[in-house]
Amino acid sequence: MKITSRALLAGLLVCAALGPCRTLAAVRVVTSFYPVYVAALNVIEGVEGAEAHNLASPHIGCLHDYQLTAGDARKLSDADLLIVNGAGMESYVGKIRAQYPGLKIVEACQGIPLLGGNPHVWVSPAGARAQVDNIARALSDADPTNAARYAANAAAYNGRLAALETRMKSELAPLAGTPVVAQHDSFPYLARDLGLEVVGVIEEGHGHEPDAAEFARTIDLVRDKKVKVIFSEPQYSDRLAQTLARESGATVLQLDPVAQGPSEPVRARGAWLEAMEKNLSVLRGVLR
Ligand SMILES: [Zn+2]
């Protein structure tokens, strides 16, 4: 008791000397790209002094070919913690480790079983929840004073993700086994959650347009497997998806992998749920 009041007095004296007091327990988090940023914002919500800053522009989408900028370097030099998606999404992590040897780097994918090494874990309610738990743990380690707040925020946010997952699974249950083709390899986790069968992708890598022979094989595949639905993505042109649809009679539907969105924290916090809600209504369209 005596020590506590003495510590309190010392604290007050420091405040008096330094002017307005800022909460000491705080953490400056840098995230690698949009979905990690959105999850971190939800975990730190309302925690005084906790900040999240995103490296890539919120419009960049997936990071497969991303190069670090001078602005990124500035953010990293002030950071307490860098949270990346991991699973190979951020090819620049080795460079950051070498350049900022004191910076703690945590992977949101850590410990989550991957499907064929695919990094798009957040494009699934179950995957996103597991990432939120990892991010909350990383924040609690970096800022133990607020550990209970991070855990409570993660639990509340994950509750909303789980509620949406339950609705998606029950409303879309009739889709189980439906063969689909995707623009790129963003949806294997969502497909697994919903029992969809991704039989092929149009682009093997980001920005890798298939050549004529590859595209002809995809057309054959769509016909052979009687694929009725092709998923395009808002961040890529749907030109090839539309051509494929014309050649095969399939329908193009746009699904959002939540790789980009508004950066302003209040809007970004709800961006994953909003995009996945929209995906649910798009997928309901397949049932009609
Ligand atoms: Zn991607």
Tab-separated table of C-alpha atoms and ligand atoms in Angstrom:
chain	number	residue	atom	x	y	z
A	1	MET	CA	0.000	0.000	0.000
A	2	LYS	CA	2.772	2.340	1.021
A	3	ILE	CA	4.754	1.513	-2.169
A	4	THR	CA	1.689	2.013	-4.329
A	5	SER	CA	0.980	5.466	-2.984
A	6	ARG	CA	4.633	6.385	-3.269
A	7	ALA	CA	4.649	5.187	-6.909
A	8	LEU	CA	1.481	7.146	-7.517
A	9	LEU	CA	3.031	10.259	-6.012
A	10	ALA	CA	6.143	9.792	-8.149
A	11	GLY	CA	3.928	9.442	-11.224
A	12	LEU	CA	2.080	12.624	-10.368
A	13	LEU	CA	5.352	14.458	-9.901
A	14	VAL	CA	6.566	13.251	-13.321
A	15	CYS	CA	3.290	14.435	-14.850
A	16	ALA	CA	3.618	17.791	-13.140
A	17	ALA	CA	7.145	18.136	-14.489
A	18	LEU	CA	6.381	17.026	-18.058
A	19	GLY	CA	3.017	18.667	-18.591
A	20	PRO	CA	-0.130	16.787	-19.716
A	21	CYS	CA	0.213	13.086	-18.943
A	22	ARG	CA	-0.036	10.493	-21.709
A	23	THR	CA	-0.876	6.938	-20.714
A	24	LEU	CA	2.441	5.141	-20.531
A	25	ALA	CA	1.137	1.785	-21.681
A	26	ALA	CA	0.729	2.163	-25.411
A	27	VAL	CA	1.792	0.384	-28.524
A	28	ARG	CA	2.469	1.557	-32.026
A	29	VAL	CA	1.607	-1.215	-34.433
A	30	VAL	CA	2.441	-1.272	-38.100
A	31	THR	CA	0.538	-3.713	-40.292
A	32	SER	CA	1.618	-4.944	-43.701
A	33	PHE	CA	-1.647	-4.641	-45.607
A	34	TYR	CA	-5.365	-4.092	-45.428
A	35	PRO	CA	-6.856	-7.225	-43.830
A	36	VAL	CA	-4.195	-7.244	-41.097
A	37	TYR	CA	-4.812	-3.523	-40.529
A	38	VAL	CA	-8.577	-4.095	-40.180
A	39	ALA	CA	-8.074	-6.906	-37.650
A	40	ALA	CA	-5.545	-4.866	-35.630
A	41	LEU	CA	-7.879	-1.839	-35.543
A	42	ASN	CA	-10.595	-4.001	-34.038
A	43	VAL	CA	-8.252	-5.439	-31.400
A	44	ILE	CA	-6.946	-2.005	-30.274
A	45	GLU	CA	-10.322	-0.248	-30.389
A	46	GLY	CA	-10.662	2.197	-27.475
A	47	VAL	CA	-7.251	1.392	-25.977
A	48	GLU	CA	-5.660	4.730	-25.235
A	49	GLY	CA	-2.274	5.218	-26.845
A	50	ALA	CA	-2.572	2.147	-29.058
A	51	GLU	CA	-2.223	3.006	-32.744
A	52	ALA	CA	-2.239	0.999	-35.957
A	53	HIS	CA	-0.643	2.220	-39.170
A	54	ASN	CA	-0.743	0.354	-42.424
A	55	LEU	CA	2.302	0.103	-44.677
A	56	ALA	CA	0.774	-0.412	-48.092
A	57	SER	CA	-1.837	1.958	-49.491
A	58	PRO	CA	-5.305	0.602	-48.646
A	59	HIS	CA	-5.917	0.302	-52.392
A	60	ILE	CA	-2.922	-1.872	-53.166
A	61	GLY	CA	-4.689	-5.189	-52.583
A	62	CYS	CA	-2.646	-8.366	-52.169
A	63	LEU	CA	1.044	-7.778	-51.676
A	64	HIS	CA	2.529	-10.517	-53.775
A	65	ASP	CA	4.847	-8.127	-55.679
A	66	TYR	CA	5.028	-5.238	-53.220
A	67	GLN	CA	8.201	-3.152	-52.802
A	68	LEU	CA	8.811	-1.095	-49.646
A	69	THR	CA	8.667	2.697	-50.009
A	70	ALA	CA	10.406	5.550	-48.155
A	71	GLY	CA	7.136	6.221	-46.292
A	72	ASP	CA	7.093	2.600	-45.141
A	73	ALA	CA	10.620	2.982	-43.744
A	74	ARG	CA	9.512	6.010	-41.695
A	75	LYS	CA	6.575	4.079	-40.212
A	76	LEU	CA	8.782	1.096	-39.418
A	77	SER	CA	11.394	3.151	-37.613
A	78	ASP	CA	8.727	4.327	-35.066
A	79	ALA	CA	7.011	0.945	-34.703
A	80	ASP	CA	6.915	-1.264	-31.588
A	81	LEU	CA	5.486	-4.170	-33.503
A	82	LEU	CA	5.048	-5.158	-37.142
A	83	ILE	CA	2.202	-7.532	-37.885
A	84	VAL	CA	2.319	-9.229	-41.270
A	85	ASN	CA	0.012	-11.814	-42.793
A	86	GLY	CA	2.844	-14.283	-43.282
A	87	ALA	CA	2.682	-17.545	-45.241
A	88	GLY	CA	4.833	-15.906	-47.909
A	89	MET	CA	2.539	-12.946	-48.627
A	90	GLU	CA	5.181	-10.362	-47.666
A	91	SER	CA	8.296	-11.228	-49.622
A	92	TYR	CA	10.098	-8.216	-48.100
A	93	VAL	CA	10.063	-9.448	-44.464
A	94	GLY	CA	13.661	-10.683	-44.623
A	95	LYS	CA	14.788	-7.238	-45.735
A	96	ILE	CA	12.912	-5.579	-42.817
A	97	ARG	CA	14.394	-8.042	-40.333
A	98	ALA	CA	17.894	-7.154	-41.530
A	99	GLN	CA	17.209	-3.421	-41.521
A	100	TYR	CA	15.351	-3.231	-38.161
A	101	PRO	CA	16.903	-5.993	-36.055
A	102	GLY	CA	15.169	-4.697	-32.884
A	103	LEU	CA	11.655	-4.685	-34.392
A	104	LYS	CA	9.326	-7.457	-33.279
A	105	ILE	CA	7.611	-9.059	-36.269
A	106	VAL	CA	4.570	-11.290	-35.802
A	107	GLU	CA	2.750	-13.319	-38.457
A	108	ALA	CA	-1.057	-13.291	-38.277
A	109	CYS	CA	-1.016	-16.746	-39.936
A	110	GLN	CA	1.197	-18.234	-37.232
A	111	GLY	CA	0.042	-21.727	-36.245
A	112	ILE	CA	-2.930	-21.721	-38.651
A	113	PRO	CA	-2.940	-24.795	-40.917
A	114	LEU	CA	-2.517	-23.613	-44.517
A	115	LEU	CA	-4.192	-25.062	-47.591
A	116	GLY	CA	-1.352	-25.907	-49.959
A	117	GLY	CA	0.713	-23.017	-48.573
A	118	ASN	CA	-1.936	-20.498	-49.683
A	119	PRO	CA	-1.613	-17.177	-47.772
A	120	HIS	CA	-5.236	-15.913	-48.243
A	121	VAL	CA	-6.274	-17.133	-44.776
A	122	TRP	CA	-8.272	-13.988	-43.891
A	123	VAL	CA	-10.736	-14.596	-46.755
A	124	SER	CA	-12.713	-16.927	-44.506
A	125	PRO	CA	-14.563	-16.206	-41.267
A	126	ALA	CA	-12.751	-19.057	-39.503
A	127	GLY	CA	-9.345	-17.976	-40.835
A	128	ALA	CA	-9.978	-14.324	-39.990
A	129	ARG	CA	-10.950	-15.253	-36.418
A	130	ALA	CA	-7.770	-17.255	-35.929
A	131	GLN	CA	-5.747	-14.280	-37.192
A	132	VAL	CA	-7.552	-11.920	-34.798
A	133	ASP	CA	-6.605	-14.219	-31.898
A	134	ASN	CA	-2.954	-14.211	-33.014
A	135	ILE	CA	-2.983	-10.413	-33.331
A	136	ALA	CA	-4.538	-9.998	-29.860
A	137	ARG	CA	-1.818	-12.235	-28.395
A	138	ALA	CA	0.915	-10.243	-30.127
A	139	LEU	CA	-0.533	-6.966	-28.811
A	140	SER	CA	-0.861	-8.347	-25.286
A	141	ASP	CA	2.805	-9.389	-25.380
A	142	ALA	CA	3.846	-5.958	-26.654
A	143	ASP	CA	1.622	-4.044	-24.195
A	144	PRO	CA	0.797	-6.316	-21.206
A	145	THR	CA	-0.906	-3.487	-19.285
A	146	ASN	CA	-3.812	-3.592	-21.745
A	147	ALA	CA	-3.826	-7.362	-22.301
A	148	ALA	CA	-7.341	-7.784	-20.905
A	149	ARG	CA	-8.668	-5.050	-23.214
A	150	TYR	CA	-7.099	-6.641	-26.287
A	151	ALA	CA	-8.533	-10.028	-25.350
A	152	ALA	CA	-12.006	-8.572	-24.747
A	153	ASN	CA	-11.954	-6.621	-28.032
A	154	ALA	CA	-10.830	-9.720	-29.940
A	155	ALA	CA	-13.576	-11.812	-28.340
A	156	ALA	CA	-16.262	-9.223	-29.161
A	157	TYR	CA	-15.116	-8.816	-32.775
A	158	ASN	CA	-14.714	-12.553	-33.270
A	159	GLY	CA	-18.251	-12.994	-31.933
A	160	ARG	CA	-19.509	-10.852	-34.826
A	161	LEU	CA	-17.387	-12.803	-37.322
A	162	ALA	CA	-18.687	-16.087	-35.939
A	163	ALA	CA	-22.311	-14.899	-36.176
A	164	LEU	CA	-21.800	-14.021	-39.849
A	165	GLU	CA	-20.080	-17.361	-40.429
A	166	THR	CA	-23.077	-19.215	-38.959
A	167	ARG	CA	-25.458	-17.335	-41.265
A	168	MET	CA	-23.223	-17.904	-44.303
A	169	LYS	CA	-22.970	-21.609	-43.633
A	170	SER	CA	-26.675	-22.118	-43.083
A	171	GLU	CA	-27.919	-19.889	-45.923
A	172	LEU	CA	-25.369	-21.233	-48.415
A	173	ALA	CA	-25.545	-24.898	-47.402
A	174	PRO	CA	-27.238	-25.803	-50.732
A	175	LEU	CA	-24.079	-24.618	-52.541
A	176	ALA	CA	-21.934	-27.427	-51.129
A	177	GLY	CA	-20.133	-29.270	-53.920
A	178	THR	CA	-20.706	-26.508	-56.507
A	179	PRO	CA	-17.712	-26.313	-58.891
A	180	VAL	CA	-16.376	-22.756	-59.322
A	181	VAL	CA	-13.457	-21.036	-61.056
A	182	ALA	CA	-11.745	-18.027	-59.413
A	183	GLN	CA	-9.801	-15.079	-60.806
A	184	HIS	CA	-6.768	-15.912	-58.668
A	185	ASP	CA	-6.113	-18.163	-55.701
A	186	SER	CA	-7.818	-15.959	-53.063
A	187	PHE	CA	-10.790	-18.099	-52.083
A	188	PRO	CA	-9.687	-21.602	-51.066
A	189	TYR	CA	-10.410	-20.955	-47.364
A	190	LEU	CA	-13.850	-19.481	-47.987
A	191	ALA	CA	-14.564	-22.320	-50.409
A	192	ARG	CA	-13.570	-24.847	-47.755
A	193	ASP	CA	-15.848	-23.163	-45.181
A	194	LEU	CA	-18.773	-23.293	-47.601
A	195	GLY	CA	-18.020	-26.629	-49.263
A	196	LEU	CA	-17.505	-25.026	-52.711
A	197	GLU	CA	-15.122	-26.769	-55.061
A	198	VAL	CA	-12.579	-24.409	-56.697
A	199	VAL	CA	-11.708	-26.459	-59.782
A	200	GLY	CA	-9.425	-23.835	-61.340
A	201	VAL	CA	-8.106	-20.278	-61.363
A	202	ILE	CA	-7.771	-17.944	-64.346
A	203	GLU	CA	-4.474	-16.378	-63.250
A	204	GLU	CA	-1.962	-18.658	-61.588
A	205	GLY	CA	-0.157	-15.686	-60.010
A	206	HIS	CA	-1.034	-12.019	-59.544
A	207	GLY	CA	-0.721	-10.123	-62.795
A	208	HIS	CA	0.236	-13.327	-64.590
A	209	GLU	CA	-2.122	-13.368	-67.541
A	210	PRO	CA	-2.519	-16.845	-68.924
A	211	ASP	CA	-1.240	-17.402	-72.444
A	212	ALA	CA	-3.593	-18.667	-75.139
A	213	ALA	CA	-2.894	-22.345	-74.405
A	214	GLU	CA	-3.386	-21.933	-70.647
A	215	PHE	CA	-6.610	-20.032	-71.161
A	216	ALA	CA	-7.862	-22.671	-73.603
A	217	ARG	CA	-7.244	-25.304	-70.905
A	218	THR	CA	-9.302	-23.244	-68.434
A	219	ILE	CA	-12.153	-23.029	-70.964
A	220	ASP	CA	-12.051	-26.826	-71.366
A	221	LEU	CA	-12.008	-27.247	-67.608
A	222	VAL	CA	-15.058	-25.016	-67.155
A	223	ARG	CA	-16.937	-27.055	-69.789
A	224	ASP	CA	-15.790	-30.460	-68.486
A	225	LYS	CA	-16.613	-29.717	-64.856
A	226	LYS	CA	-19.837	-27.934	-65.819
A	227	VAL	CA	-18.734	-24.840	-63.903
A	228	LYS	CA	-21.620	-22.398	-63.612
A	229	VAL	CA	-19.900	-19.667	-61.593
A	230	ILE	CA	-16.696	-17.692	-62.122
A	231	PHE	CA	-15.582	-15.418	-59.295
A	232	SER	CA	-13.942	-12.149	-60.293
A	233	GLU	CA	-12.393	-9.695	-57.814
A	234	PRO	CA	-12.852	-5.931	-57.530
A	235	GLN	CA	-9.115	-5.253	-57.679
A	236	TYR	CA	-8.590	-6.999	-61.015
A	237	SER	CA	-10.074	-6.583	-64.449
A	238	ASP	CA	-12.786	-9.163	-65.131
A	239	ARG	CA	-12.017	-9.188	-68.867
A	240	LEU	CA	-10.794	-12.800	-68.899
A	241	ALA	CA	-13.582	-13.921	-66.571
A	242	GLN	CA	-16.146	-12.391	-68.954
A	243	THR	CA	-14.499	-14.064	-71.968
A	244	LEU	CA	-14.536	-17.375	-70.131
A	245	ALA	CA	-18.211	-16.862	-69.292
A	246	ARG	CA	-19.062	-16.158	-72.935
A	247	GLU	CA	-17.171	-19.257	-74.066
A	248	SER	CA	-18.791	-21.536	-71.506
A	249	GLY	CA	-22.161	-20.107	-70.539
A	250	ALA	CA	-21.065	-19.646	-66.914
A	251	THR	CA	-21.921	-16.514	-64.898
A	252	VAL	CA	-19.359	-14.040	-63.522
A	253	LEU	CA	-19.934	-12.935	-59.923
A	254	GLN	CA	-17.695	-10.523	-58.081
A	255	LEU	CA	-16.433	-11.618	-54.657
A	256	ASP	CA	-14.402	-9.306	-52.479
A	257	PRO	CA	-11.329	-10.856	-50.818
A	258	VAL	CA	-11.170	-7.788	-48.477
A	259	ALA	CA	-7.621	-6.980	-49.601
A	260	GLN	CA	-8.424	-3.273	-49.908
A	261	GLY	CA	-10.850	-0.663	-48.577
A	262	PRO	CA	-11.136	2.652	-46.737
A	263	SER	CA	-8.167	3.492	-44.491
A	264	GLU	CA	-9.936	5.810	-42.066
A	265	PRO	CA	-10.110	3.710	-38.853
A	266	VAL	CA	-13.841	4.038	-38.105
A	267	ARG	CA	-14.778	2.786	-41.584
A	268	ALA	CA	-11.905	0.323	-41.883
A	269	ARG	CA	-12.913	-1.396	-38.622
A	270	GLY	CA	-16.164	-2.569	-40.213
A	271	ALA	CA	-14.713	-3.254	-43.666
A	272	TRP	CA	-14.184	-7.014	-43.357
A	273	LEU	CA	-17.700	-7.636	-42.034
A	274	GLU	CA	-19.223	-5.327	-44.632
A	275	ALA	CA	-17.378	-6.975	-47.539
A	276	MET	CA	-18.157	-10.495	-46.337
A	277	GLU	CA	-21.832	-9.552	-45.879
A	278	LYS	CA	-21.823	-8.391	-49.501
A	279	ASN	CA	-20.133	-11.659	-50.522
A	280	LEU	CA	-22.929	-13.529	-48.776
A	281	SER	CA	-25.550	-11.714	-50.806
A	282	VAL	CA	-23.580	-12.309	-54.044
A	283	LEU	CA	-23.371	-16.016	-53.206
A	284	ARG	CA	-27.095	-16.105	-52.484
A	285	GLY	CA	-27.410	-15.120	-56.157
A	286	VAL	CA	-25.838	-18.462	-57.146
A	287	LEU	CA	-28.755	-20.204	-55.447
A	288	ARG	CA	-31.344	-18.422	-57.563
B	1	ZN	ZN	-3.675	-12.601	-53.328
